[in-house]
Tab-separated table of C-alpha atoms in Angstrom:
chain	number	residue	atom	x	y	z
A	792	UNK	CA	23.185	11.801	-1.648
A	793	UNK	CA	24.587	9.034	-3.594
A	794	UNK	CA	22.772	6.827	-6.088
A	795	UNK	CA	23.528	3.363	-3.805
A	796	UNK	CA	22.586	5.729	-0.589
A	797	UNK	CA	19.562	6.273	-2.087
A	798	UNK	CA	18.665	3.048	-3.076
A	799	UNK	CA	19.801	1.540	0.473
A	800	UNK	CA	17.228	4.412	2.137
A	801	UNK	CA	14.333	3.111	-0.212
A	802	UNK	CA	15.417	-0.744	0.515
A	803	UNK	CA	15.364	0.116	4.339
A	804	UNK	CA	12.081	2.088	4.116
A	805	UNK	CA	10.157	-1.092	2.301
A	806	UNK	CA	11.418	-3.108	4.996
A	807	UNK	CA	10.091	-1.014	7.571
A	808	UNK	CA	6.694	-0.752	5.806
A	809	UNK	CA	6.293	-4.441	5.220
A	810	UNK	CA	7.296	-5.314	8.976
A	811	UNK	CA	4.297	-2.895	9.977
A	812	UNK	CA	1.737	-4.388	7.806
A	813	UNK	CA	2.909	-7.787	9.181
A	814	UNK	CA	2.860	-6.821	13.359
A	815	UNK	CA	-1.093	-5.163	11.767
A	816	UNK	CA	-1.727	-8.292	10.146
A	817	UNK	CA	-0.555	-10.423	12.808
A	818	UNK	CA	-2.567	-8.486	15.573
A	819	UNK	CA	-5.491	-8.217	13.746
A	820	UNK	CA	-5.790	-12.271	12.979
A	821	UNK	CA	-4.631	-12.581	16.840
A	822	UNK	CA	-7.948	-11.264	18.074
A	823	UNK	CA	-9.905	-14.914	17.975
A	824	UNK	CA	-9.040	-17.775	16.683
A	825	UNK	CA	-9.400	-16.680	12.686
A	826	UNK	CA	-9.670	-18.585	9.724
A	827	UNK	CA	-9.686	-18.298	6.222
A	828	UNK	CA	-13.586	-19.163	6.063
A	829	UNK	CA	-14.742	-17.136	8.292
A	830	UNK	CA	-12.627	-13.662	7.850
A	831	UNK	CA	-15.453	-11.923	5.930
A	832	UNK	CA	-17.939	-12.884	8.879
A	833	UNK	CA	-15.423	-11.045	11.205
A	834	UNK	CA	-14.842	-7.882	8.992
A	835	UNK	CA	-18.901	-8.126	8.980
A	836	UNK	CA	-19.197	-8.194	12.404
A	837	UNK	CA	-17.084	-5.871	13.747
A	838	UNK	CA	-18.368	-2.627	10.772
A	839	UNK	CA	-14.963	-3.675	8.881
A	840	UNK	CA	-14.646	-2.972	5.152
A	841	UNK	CA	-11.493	-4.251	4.003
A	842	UNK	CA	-10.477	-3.533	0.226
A	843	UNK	CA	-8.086	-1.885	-2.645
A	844	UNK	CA	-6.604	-1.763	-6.564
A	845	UNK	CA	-3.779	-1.924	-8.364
A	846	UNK	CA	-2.420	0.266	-10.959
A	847	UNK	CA	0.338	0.241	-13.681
A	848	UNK	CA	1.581	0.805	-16.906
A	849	UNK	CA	4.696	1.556	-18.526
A	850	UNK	CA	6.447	4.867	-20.580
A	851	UNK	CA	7.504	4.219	-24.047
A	852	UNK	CA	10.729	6.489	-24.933
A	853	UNK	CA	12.114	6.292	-28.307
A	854	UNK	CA	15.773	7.711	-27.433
A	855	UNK	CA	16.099	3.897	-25.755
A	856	UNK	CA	18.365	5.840	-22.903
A	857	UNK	CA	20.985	3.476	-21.517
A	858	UNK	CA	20.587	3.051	-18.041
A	859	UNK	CA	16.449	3.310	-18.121
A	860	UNK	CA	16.272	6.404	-16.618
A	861	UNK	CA	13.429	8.537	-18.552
A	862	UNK	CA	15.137	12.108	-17.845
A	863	UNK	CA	13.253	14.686	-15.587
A	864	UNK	CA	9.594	12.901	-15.501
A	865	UNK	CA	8.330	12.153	-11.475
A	866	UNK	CA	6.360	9.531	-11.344
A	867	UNK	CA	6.970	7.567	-14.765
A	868	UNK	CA	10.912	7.907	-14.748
A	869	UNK	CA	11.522	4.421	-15.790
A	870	UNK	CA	12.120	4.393	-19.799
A	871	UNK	CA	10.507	1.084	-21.473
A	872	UNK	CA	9.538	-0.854	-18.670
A	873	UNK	CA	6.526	-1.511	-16.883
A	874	UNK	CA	5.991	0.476	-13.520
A	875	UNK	CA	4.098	-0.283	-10.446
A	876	UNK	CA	2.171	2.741	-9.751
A	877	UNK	CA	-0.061	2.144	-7.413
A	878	UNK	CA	-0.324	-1.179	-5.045
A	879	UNK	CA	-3.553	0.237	-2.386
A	880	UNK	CA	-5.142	-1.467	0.562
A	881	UNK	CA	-7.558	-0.177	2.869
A	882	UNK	CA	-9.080	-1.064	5.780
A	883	UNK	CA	-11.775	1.082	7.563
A	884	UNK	CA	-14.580	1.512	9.821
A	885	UNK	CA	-17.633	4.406	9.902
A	886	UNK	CA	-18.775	5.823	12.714
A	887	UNK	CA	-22.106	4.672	13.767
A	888	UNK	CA	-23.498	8.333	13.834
A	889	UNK	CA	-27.259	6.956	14.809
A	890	UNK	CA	-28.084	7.072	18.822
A	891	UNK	CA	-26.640	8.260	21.198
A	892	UNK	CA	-23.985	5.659	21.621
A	893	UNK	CA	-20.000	6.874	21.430
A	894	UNK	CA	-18.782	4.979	18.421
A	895	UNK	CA	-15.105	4.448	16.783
A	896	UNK	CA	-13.877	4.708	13.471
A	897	UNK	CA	-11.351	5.634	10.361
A	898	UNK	CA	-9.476	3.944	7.926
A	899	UNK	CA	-6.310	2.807	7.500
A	900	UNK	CA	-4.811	2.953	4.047
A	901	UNK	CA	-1.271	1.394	2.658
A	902	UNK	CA	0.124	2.490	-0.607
A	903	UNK	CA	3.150	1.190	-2.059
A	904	UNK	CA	4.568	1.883	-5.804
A	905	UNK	CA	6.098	4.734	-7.361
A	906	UNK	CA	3.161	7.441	-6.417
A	907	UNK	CA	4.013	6.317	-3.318
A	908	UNK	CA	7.241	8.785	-2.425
C-alpha cells in the first residue's frame, strides 16, 4: 500500500472515530435536559465514573533523518518531534453486586495517539 493510501486510511479512520464519540456524546447529553452545572450530579446519579490522561513525549535522533521518519522503531517513529502517545477517556459503570437486584455495567474506553494502531 502506498504512503498517501495509507495516510488517506488513517485520515478516514479518525473521522470515523470522532463521528462515534460525537453520536455517544450527543446521546448521552440527550437523556434530560443537561447542563454544564449539573453533569457531575448526573454521572453521580446514574453509578457513572467518567475520566482519563494524556501521554507524550518526543525521540531525539542525532542522524537528523530527512523526512522525520526514525527508521524501524513502532511506536516512537517520528525523529525530533513531539508525539502524542496516548489521548484516553473512559467512561464506566460497576455492577452493583449487593442484593439480589439484576444490575448493568462496563466501561467504555477511547484511545487515540500513536499506541493507538
Amino acid at each position: 500500500m502506498s504512503e498517501e493510501k495509507m495516510h488517506n486510511a488513517g485520515e478516514n479512520r479518525n473521522t470515523r472515530v470522532y463521528a462515534a464519540i460525537g453520536v455517544l456524546l450527543l446521546v448521552f447529553l440527550s437523556i434530560g435536559n443537561v447542563h454544564a452545572t449539573n453533569l457531575p450530579n448526573l454521572l453521580e446519579q446514574n453509578g457513572l465514573e467518567l475520566g482519563g490522561w494524556i501521554n507524550g513525549g518526543a525521540t531525539y535522533n542525532s542522524n537528523h533523518p530527512f523526512d522525520g521518519f526514525n527508521g524501524a522503531v513502532t511506536f516512537s517513529d517520528r525523529a525530533n518531534q513531539f508525539q502524542l502517545n496516548q489521548l484516553n477517556i473512559f467512561l464506566q459503570r460497576n455492577v452493583e453486586s449487593e442484593g439480589t437486584k439484576w444490575d448493568l455495567g462496563g466501561c467504555f474506553d477511547f484511545l487515540f495517539g500513536t499506541d493507538a494502531i
